[in-house]
Amino acid sequence: MLENLLDGGVLEMSSTPFRMAEATRAWGDYTVNKIMVLLSVVCFFLIARDFVQMLPALVSTIDRAKANVSLERSLGSARLRNRVAFVSILPFCIVVDRFALYSPRYFQLVPQGFSVLLVILVLLVYWTFRHFVFEIFRPKKMPSEISDTVHRAPYNYFILLVVIMLLTVAAMAMFSCTDSVARVVLLSETAAFYLFSLVRVIQFLRYNCNVFVTFLYLCALEFLPTGMLVASAKVL
């Protein structure tokens, strides 16, 4: 064995460190990522009918703020929306992980190829924390259907964001754009949809609460959870 390692008295060694060589593996080469993509496709086909049925109502929320209230009034539509939003978590997290839209330093603590699972966990914690804060700071004098709309309207724009992101990824692949370009575009889309969702929430609060209550509610329900999420990406 020693003779195989030596060539003319010189020990032959690889010039590429093992971890560096491992890091050159493509995102799609990892088994976990392949499973997540396959699972995402299967889940989409399972809710495809619900998605097609909900799409006109979701699109109308962009043009008319009251469309969010109408959607919330219909228990059947709201139930379908919640189901589609839940399934949309997986493709959203896949895109986020593939293009490193959220990649804090603590992700390096897990083996490569498992970061998509952490992204899913972080998003679930974010939505759970947001729901917990909503239940604590729910405006008492606001009609229940309006408060539910304020709480769940972001779900509508989240679904639309996922659709736009998937179309963007397909277009980027078609035109062979670099990951850095795709990352800038996807982050811009995410910020735009979040701000639009925030504007809708402010509209509902403004007509049902005074300025002080609106400000406190926004700080608790929107700024605090989102600020913690952004800070974790920059600090941790």
CSV table of N, CA and C in Angstrom, one decimal, residues 94-214:
chain,number,residue,atom,x,y,z
A,94,ILE,N,-37.7,25.3,-0.4
A,94,ILE,CA,-36.8,24.8,-1.4
A,94,ILE,C,-36.1,25.9,-2.1
A,95,VAL,N,-36.9,26.9,-2.6
A,95,VAL,CA,-36.3,28.0,-3.3
A,95,VAL,C,-35.4,28.8,-2.4
A,96,VAL,N,-35.8,29.0,-1.2
A,96,VAL,CA,-35.0,29.8,-0.3
A,96,VAL,C,-33.7,29.1,0.0
A,97,ASP,N,-33.7,27.8,0.2
A,97,ASP,CA,-32.5,27.1,0.4
A,97,ASP,C,-31.6,27.0,-0.8
A,98,ARG,N,-32.2,26.7,-1.9
A,98,ARG,CA,-31.4,26.5,-3.2
A,98,ARG,C,-30.6,27.8,-3.5
A,99,PHE,N,-31.2,28.9,-3.3
A,99,PHE,CA,-30.6,30.2,-3.7
A,99,PHE,C,-30.0,31.0,-2.5
A,100,ALA,N,-30.0,30.3,-1.4
A,100,ALA,CA,-29.4,30.9,-0.1
A,100,ALA,C,-30.0,32.2,0.2
A,101,LEU,N,-31.3,32.3,0.1
A,101,LEU,CA,-32.0,33.6,0.4
A,101,LEU,C,-32.0,33.8,1.9
A,102,TYR,N,-31.9,32.7,2.7
A,102,TYR,CA,-31.8,32.8,4.1
A,102,TYR,C,-30.8,31.8,4.5
A,103,SER,N,-29.6,32.2,4.9
A,103,SER,CA,-28.5,31.3,5.1
A,103,SER,C,-27.6,31.9,6.3
A,104,PRO,N,-28.1,31.8,7.5
A,104,PRO,CA,-27.3,32.3,8.6
A,104,PRO,C,-26.1,31.3,8.9
A,105,ARG,N,-25.2,31.8,9.7
A,105,ARG,CA,-24.0,31.0,10.0
A,105,ARG,C,-24.2,29.7,10.7
A,106,TYR,N,-25.3,29.7,11.5
A,106,TYR,CA,-25.5,28.5,12.3
A,106,TYR,C,-26.0,27.3,11.4
A,107,PHE,N,-26.3,27.6,10.2
A,107,PHE,CA,-26.7,26.5,9.2
A,107,PHE,C,-25.4,25.6,9.0
A,108,GLN,N,-24.2,26.2,9.2
A,108,GLN,CA,-23.0,25.4,9.0
A,108,GLN,C,-22.8,24.3,10.0
A,109,LEU,N,-23.6,24.3,11.1
A,109,LEU,CA,-23.5,23.3,12.1
A,109,LEU,C,-24.1,22.0,11.7
A,110,VAL,N,-25.0,22.0,10.7
A,110,VAL,CA,-25.6,20.7,10.2
A,110,VAL,C,-24.9,20.3,9.0
A,111,PRO,N,-25.0,19.0,8.7
A,111,PRO,CA,-24.3,18.4,7.5
A,111,PRO,C,-24.9,19.1,6.2
A,112,GLN,N,-24.1,19.2,5.2
A,112,GLN,CA,-24.5,19.8,3.9
A,112,GLN,C,-25.6,18.9,3.4
A,113,GLY,N,-26.6,19.6,2.8
A,113,GLY,CA,-27.7,18.9,2.2
A,113,GLY,C,-28.9,18.8,3.2
A,114,PHE,N,-28.8,19.2,4.4
A,114,PHE,CA,-29.9,19.2,5.4
A,114,PHE,C,-30.4,20.6,5.7
A,115,SER,N,-29.8,21.6,5.1
A,115,SER,CA,-30.2,23.0,5.5
A,115,SER,C,-31.6,23.3,5.1
A,116,VAL,N,-32.1,22.6,4.1
A,116,VAL,CA,-33.5,22.9,3.7
A,116,VAL,C,-34.5,22.5,4.8
A,117,LEU,N,-34.1,21.5,5.6
A,117,LEU,CA,-35.0,21.1,6.8
A,117,LEU,C,-35.0,22.2,7.8
A,118,LEU,N,-33.8,22.9,8.0
A,118,LEU,CA,-33.7,24.0,8.9
A,118,LEU,C,-34.6,25.2,8.5
A,119,VAL,N,-34.6,25.4,7.2
A,119,VAL,CA,-35.4,26.5,6.6
A,119,VAL,C,-36.8,26.3,6.9
A,120,ILE,N,-37.3,25.0,6.7
A,120,ILE,CA,-38.7,24.7,7.0
A,120,ILE,C,-39.0,24.9,8.4
A,121,LEU,N,-38.1,24.5,9.3
A,121,LEU,CA,-38.3,24.7,10.8
A,121,LEU,C,-38.4,26.1,11.1
A,122,VAL,N,-37.5,27.0,10.6
A,122,VAL,CA,-37.5,28.4,10.9
A,122,VAL,C,-38.8,29.0,10.4
A,123,LEU,N,-39.3,28.7,9.2
A,123,LEU,CA,-40.5,29.3,8.7
A,123,LEU,C,-41.7,28.9,9.6
A,124,LEU,N,-41.7,27.6,10.0
A,124,LEU,CA,-42.8,27.2,10.9
A,124,LEU,C,-42.8,27.9,12.2
A,125,VAL,N,-41.6,28.1,12.8
A,125,VAL,CA,-41.5,28.8,14.0
A,125,VAL,C,-41.9,30.2,13.9
A,126,TYR,N,-41.6,30.8,12.7
A,126,TYR,CA,-42.0,32.2,12.5
A,126,TYR,C,-43.5,32.3,12.4
A,127,TRP,N,-44.2,31.5,11.7
A,127,TRP,CA,-45.7,31.5,11.6
A,127,TRP,C,-46.3,31.2,13.0
A,128,THR,N,-45.7,30.3,13.7
A,128,THR,CA,-46.3,29.9,15.0
A,128,THR,C,-46.1,31.1,16.0
A,129,PHE,N,-45.0,31.7,16.0
A,129,PHE,CA,-44.8,32.9,16.8
A,129,PHE,C,-45.7,34.0,16.5
A,130,ARG,N,-45.9,34.2,15.2
A,130,ARG,CA,-46.8,35.3,14.7
A,130,ARG,C,-48.2,35.0,15.2
A,131,HIS,N,-48.7,33.7,15.1
A,131,HIS,CA,-50.0,33.4,15.6
A,131,HIS,C,-50.1,33.6,17.1
A,132,PHE,N,-49.1,33.2,17.8
A,132,PHE,CA,-49.1,33.3,19.3
A,132,PHE,C,-49.2,34.8,19.6
A,133,VAL,N,-48.5,35.7,19.0
A,133,VAL,CA,-48.5,37.1,19.3
A,133,VAL,C,-49.9,37.7,18.9
A,134,PHE,N,-50.5,37.2,17.8
A,134,PHE,CA,-51.8,37.7,17.4
A,134,PHE,C,-52.9,37.4,18.5
A,135,GLU,N,-52.8,36.1,19.0
A,135,GLU,CA,-53.8,35.8,20.0
A,135,GLU,C,-53.6,36.6,21.3
A,136,ILE,N,-52.4,37.1,21.6
A,136,ILE,CA,-52.2,37.9,22.8
A,136,ILE,C,-52.7,39.3,22.5
A,137,PHE,N,-52.4,39.9,21.4
A,137,PHE,CA,-52.6,41.3,21.1
A,137,PHE,C,-53.8,41.5,20.2
A,138,ARG,N,-54.7,40.5,20.0
A,138,ARG,CA,-55.9,40.7,19.2
A,138,ARG,C,-56.7,41.9,19.7
A,139,PRO,N,-57.0,42.9,18.8
A,139,PRO,CA,-57.8,44.0,19.2
A,139,PRO,C,-59.2,43.6,19.7
A,140,LYS,N,-59.6,43.9,20.9
A,140,LYS,CA,-60.8,43.5,21.4
A,140,LYS,C,-62.0,44.1,20.8
A,141,LYS,N,-61.9,45.3,20.3
A,141,LYS,CA,-63.1,46.1,19.8
A,141,LYS,C,-63.2,45.8,18.3
A,142,MET,N,-62.3,45.2,17.7
A,142,MET,CA,-62.3,44.9,16.2
A,142,MET,C,-63.2,43.7,15.9
A,143,PRO,N,-64.1,43.9,14.9
A,143,PRO,CA,-65.0,42.7,14.5
A,143,PRO,C,-64.1,41.5,14.2
A,144,SER,N,-64.6,40.3,14.6
A,144,SER,CA,-63.8,39.1,14.5
A,144,SER,C,-63.4,38.8,13.0
A,145,GLU,N,-64.3,39.1,12.1
A,145,GLU,CA,-63.9,38.8,10.7
A,145,GLU,C,-62.8,39.7,10.2
A,146,ILE,N,-62.8,41.0,10.7
A,146,ILE,CA,-61.7,41.9,10.3
A,146,ILE,C,-60.4,41.5,11.0
A,147,SER,N,-60.4,41.1,12.2
A,147,SER,CA,-59.2,40.7,12.9
A,147,SER,C,-58.7,39.4,12.3
A,148,ASP,N,-59.5,38.5,11.9
A,148,ASP,CA,-59.1,37.3,11.2
A,148,ASP,C,-58.5,37.6,9.8
A,149,THR,N,-59.1,38.6,9.1
A,149,THR,CA,-58.5,39.0,7.9
A,149,THR,C,-57.1,39.7,8.0
A,150,VAL,N,-57.0,40.5,9.1
A,150,VAL,CA,-55.7,41.1,9.3
A,150,VAL,C,-54.6,40.0,9.6
A,151,HIS,N,-55.1,39.0,10.3
A,151,HIS,CA,-54.1,37.9,10.7
A,151,HIS,C,-53.8,37.0,9.5
A,152,ARG,N,-54.8,36.7,8.6
A,152,ARG,CA,-54.6,35.7,7.6
A,152,ARG,C,-54.4,36.3,6.2
A,153,ALA,N,-54.6,37.6,6.0
A,153,ALA,CA,-54.4,38.2,4.7
A,153,ALA,C,-53.0,37.9,4.2
A,154,PRO,N,-51.9,37.9,5.0
A,154,PRO,CA,-50.6,37.5,4.5
A,154,PRO,C,-50.5,36.2,3.8
A,155,TYR,N,-51.4,35.2,4.3
A,155,TYR,CA,-51.4,33.9,3.6
A,155,TYR,C,-51.7,34.0,2.1
A,156,ASN,N,-52.6,34.9,1.8
A,156,ASN,CA,-53.0,35.1,0.4
A,156,ASN,C,-51.8,35.5,-0.4
A,157,TYR,N,-51.1,36.5,0.1
A,157,TYR,CA,-49.9,37.0,-0.7
A,157,TYR,C,-48.7,36.1,-0.6
A,158,PHE,N,-48.7,35.3,0.4
A,158,PHE,CA,-47.6,34.3,0.5
A,158,PHE,C,-47.8,33.2,-0.7
A,159,ILE,N,-49.0,32.8,-0.9
A,159,ILE,CA,-49.3,31.9,-2.0
A,159,ILE,C,-48.9,32.5,-3.3
A,160,LEU,N,-49.3,33.7,-3.5
A,160,LEU,CA,-49.0,34.4,-4.8
A,160,LEU,C,-47.5,34.6,-5.0
A,161,LEU,N,-46.8,34.9,-3.8
A,161,LEU,CA,-45.4,35.0,-3.9
A,161,LEU,C,-44.7,33.7,-4.3
A,162,VAL,N,-45.2,32.6,-3.8
A,162,VAL,CA,-44.6,31.3,-4.2
A,162,VAL,C,-44.8,31.0,-5.6
A,163,VAL,N,-45.9,31.4,-6.2
A,163,VAL,CA,-46.2,31.2,-7.6
A,163,VAL,C,-45.2,32.0,-8.4
A,164,ILE,N,-45.1,33.3,-8.1
A,164,ILE,CA,-44.2,34.2,-8.8
A,164,ILE,C,-42.7,33.7,-8.7
A,165,MET,N,-42.3,33.2,-7.5
A,165,MET,CA,-40.9,32.7,-7.3
A,165,MET,C,-40.7,31.5,-8.2
A,166,LEU,N,-41.6,30.6,-8.3
A,166,LEU,CA,-41.4,29.4,-9.1
A,166,LEU,C,-41.3,29.8,-10.6
A,167,LEU,N,-42.2,30.7,-11.0
A,167,LEU,CA,-42.1,31.2,-12.4
A,167,LEU,C,-40.7,31.9,-12.7
A,168,THR,N,-40.3,32.6,-11.7
A,168,THR,CA,-39.0,33.3,-11.8
A,168,THR,C,-37.8,32.3,-11.9
A,169,VAL,N,-37.9,31.3,-11.1
A,169,VAL,CA,-36.8,30.2,-11.1
A,169,VAL,C,-36.8,29.6,-12.5
A,170,ALA,N,-38.0,29.3,-13.0
A,170,ALA,CA,-38.1,28.6,-14.4
A,170,ALA,C,-37.5,29.6,-15.4
A,171,ALA,N,-37.8,30.9,-15.4
A,171,ALA,CA,-37.3,31.8,-16.3
A,171,ALA,C,-35.8,32.0,-16.2
A,172,MET,N,-35.3,32.0,-15.0
A,172,MET,CA,-33.9,32.1,-14.8
A,172,MET,C,-33.1,30.9,-15.3
A,173,ALA,N,-33.7,29.7,-15.2
A,173,ALA,CA,-33.1,28.5,-15.7
A,173,ALA,C,-33.1,28.5,-17.2
A,174,MET,N,-34.2,29.0,-17.8
A,174,MET,CA,-34.3,29.1,-19.3
A,174,MET,C,-33.3,30.0,-19.9
A,175,PHE,N,-33.0,31.1,-19.2
A,175,PHE,CA,-32.1,32.1,-19.8
A,175,PHE,C,-30.7,31.9,-19.2
A,176,SER,N,-30.4,30.8,-18.4
A,176,SER,CA,-29.1,30.5,-17.9
A,176,SER,C,-28.5,31.6,-17.0
A,177,CYS,N,-29.4,32.2,-16.2
A,177,CYS,CA,-28.9,33.3,-15.3
A,177,CYS,C,-28.1,32.7,-14.1
A,178,THR,N,-27.2,33.5,-13.6
A,178,THR,CA,-26.4,33.0,-12.5
A,178,THR,C,-27.2,33.0,-11.2
A,179,ASP,N,-26.7,32.3,-10.2
A,179,ASP,CA,-27.4,32.2,-8.9
A,179,ASP,C,-27.5,33.6,-8.3
A,180,SER,N,-26.4,34.4,-8.4
A,180,SER,CA,-26.4,35.7,-7.8
A,180,SER,C,-27.5,36.6,-8.3
A,181,VAL,N,-27.7,36.5,-9.6
A,181,VAL,CA,-28.8,37.3,-10.3
A,181,VAL,C,-30.1,36.8,-9.8
A,182,ALA,N,-30.3,35.5,-9.8
A,182,ALA,CA,-31.6,35.0,-9.3
A,182,ALA,C,-31.8,35.3,-7.9
A,183,ARG,N,-30.8,35.3,-7.1
A,183,ARG,CA,-31.0,35.6,-5.7
A,183,ARG,C,-31.5,37.1,-5.5
A,184,VAL,N,-30.9,38.0,-6.2
A,184,VAL,CA,-31.3,39.4,-6.1
A,184,VAL,C,-32.8,39.6,-6.5
A,185,VAL,N,-33.2,38.9,-7.6
A,185,VAL,CA,-34.5,39.0,-8.1
A,185,VAL,C,-35.5,38.4,-7.1
A,186,LEU,N,-35.2,37.2,-6.6
A,186,LEU,CA,-36.1,36.5,-5.6
A,186,LEU,C,-36.2,37.3,-4.3
A,187,LEU,N,-35.1,37.8,-3.8
A,187,LEU,CA,-35.2,38.7,-2.6
A,187,LEU,C,-36.0,39.9,-2.8
A,188,SER,N,-35.9,40.5,-4.0
A,188,SER,CA,-36.7,41.7,-4.3
A,188,SER,C,-38.2,41.3,-4.4
A,189,GLU,N,-38.5,40.2,-5.0
A,189,GLU,CA,-39.9,39.8,-5.0
A,189,GLU,C,-40.5,39.5,-3.6
A,190,THR,N,-39.7,38.9,-2.8
A,190,THR,CA,-40.1,38.6,-1.4
A,190,THR,C,-40.4,39.9,-0.7
A,191,ALA,N,-39.5,40.9,-0.8
A,191,ALA,CA,-39.6,42.1,-0.1
A,191,ALA,C,-40.9,42.9,-0.6
A,192,ALA,N,-41.1,42.8,-1.9
A,192,ALA,CA,-42.2,43.5,-2.5
A,192,ALA,C,-43.5,43.0,-2.0
A,193,PHE,N,-43.6,41.6,-2.0
A,193,PHE,CA,-44.9,41.0,-1.6
A,193,PHE,C,-45.1,41.2,-0.1
A,194,TYR,N,-44.0,41.2,0.7
A,194,TYR,CA,-44.2,41.5,2.1
A,194,TYR,C,-44.7,42.9,2.4
A,195,LEU,N,-44.1,43.9,1.7
A,195,LEU,CA,-44.5,45.3,1.9
A,195,LEU,C,-46.0,45.4,1.4
A,196,PHE,N,-46.3,44.8,0.3
A,196,PHE,CA,-47.7,44.9,-0.2
A,196,PHE,C,-48.7,44.3,0.9
A,197,SER,N,-48.3,43.2,1.4
A,197,SER,CA,-49.1,42.6,2.5
A,197,SER,C,-49.2,43.5,3.7
A,198,LEU,N,-48.1,44.1,4.0
A,198,LEU,CA,-48.1,45.0,5.2
A,198,LEU,C,-49.0,46.2,4.9
A,199,VAL,N,-49.1,46.7,3.7
A,199,VAL,CA,-49.9,47.8,3.3
A,199,VAL,C,-51.4,47.4,3.5
A,200,ARG,N,-51.7,46.2,3.1
A,200,ARG,CA,-53.1,45.7,3.3
A,200,ARG,C,-53.5,45.6,4.7
A,201,VAL,N,-52.6,45.1,5.6
A,201,VAL,CA,-52.8,45.1,7.0
A,201,VAL,C,-53.1,46.4,7.6
A,202,ILE,N,-52.3,47.4,7.2
A,202,ILE,CA,-52.4,48.8,7.7
A,202,ILE,C,-53.7,49.4,7.3
A,203,GLN,N,-54.2,49.1,6.1
A,203,GLN,CA,-55.5,49.6,5.6
A,203,GLN,C,-56.6,49.1,6.5
A,204,PHE,N,-56.6,47.8,6.8
A,204,PHE,CA,-57.7,47.3,7.6
A,204,PHE,C,-57.6,47.8,9.0
A,205,LEU,N,-56.4,48.0,9.6
A,205,LEU,CA,-56.3,48.5,10.9
A,205,LEU,C,-56.6,50.0,11.0
A,206,ARG,N,-56.3,50.7,10.0
A,206,ARG,CA,-56.6,52.1,10.0
A,206,ARG,C,-58.0,52.5,10.1
A,207,TYR,N,-58.9,51.6,9.4
A,207,TYR,CA,-60.3,51.9,9.4
A,207,TYR,C,-61.0,51.3,10.6
A,208,ASN,N,-60.3,50.6,11.5
A,208,ASN,CA,-61.0,49.9,12.6
A,208,ASN,C,-60.3,50.2,13.9
A,209,CYS,N,-59.1,50.8,13.9
A,209,CYS,CA,-58.4,51.1,15.2
A,209,CYS,C,-57.8,52.5,15.1
A,210,ASN,N,-57.5,53.1,16.3
A,210,ASN,CA,-56.9,54.4,16.2
A,210,ASN,C,-55.4,54.2,15.9
A,211,VAL,N,-54.7,55.3,15.7
A,211,VAL,CA,-53.3,55.3,15.3
A,211,VAL,C,-52.4,54.6,16.3
A,212,PHE,N,-52.6,54.8,17.6
A,212,PHE,CA,-51.8,54.2,18.6
A,212,PHE,C,-51.9,52.7,18.6
A,213,VAL,N,-53.2,52.2,18.6
A,213,VAL,CA,-53.4,50.8,18.6
A,213,VAL,C,-52.9,50.1,17.3
A,214,THR,N,-53.0,50.8,16.2
A,214,THR,CA,-52.5,50.3,14.9
A,214,THR,C,-51.0,50.1,15.0
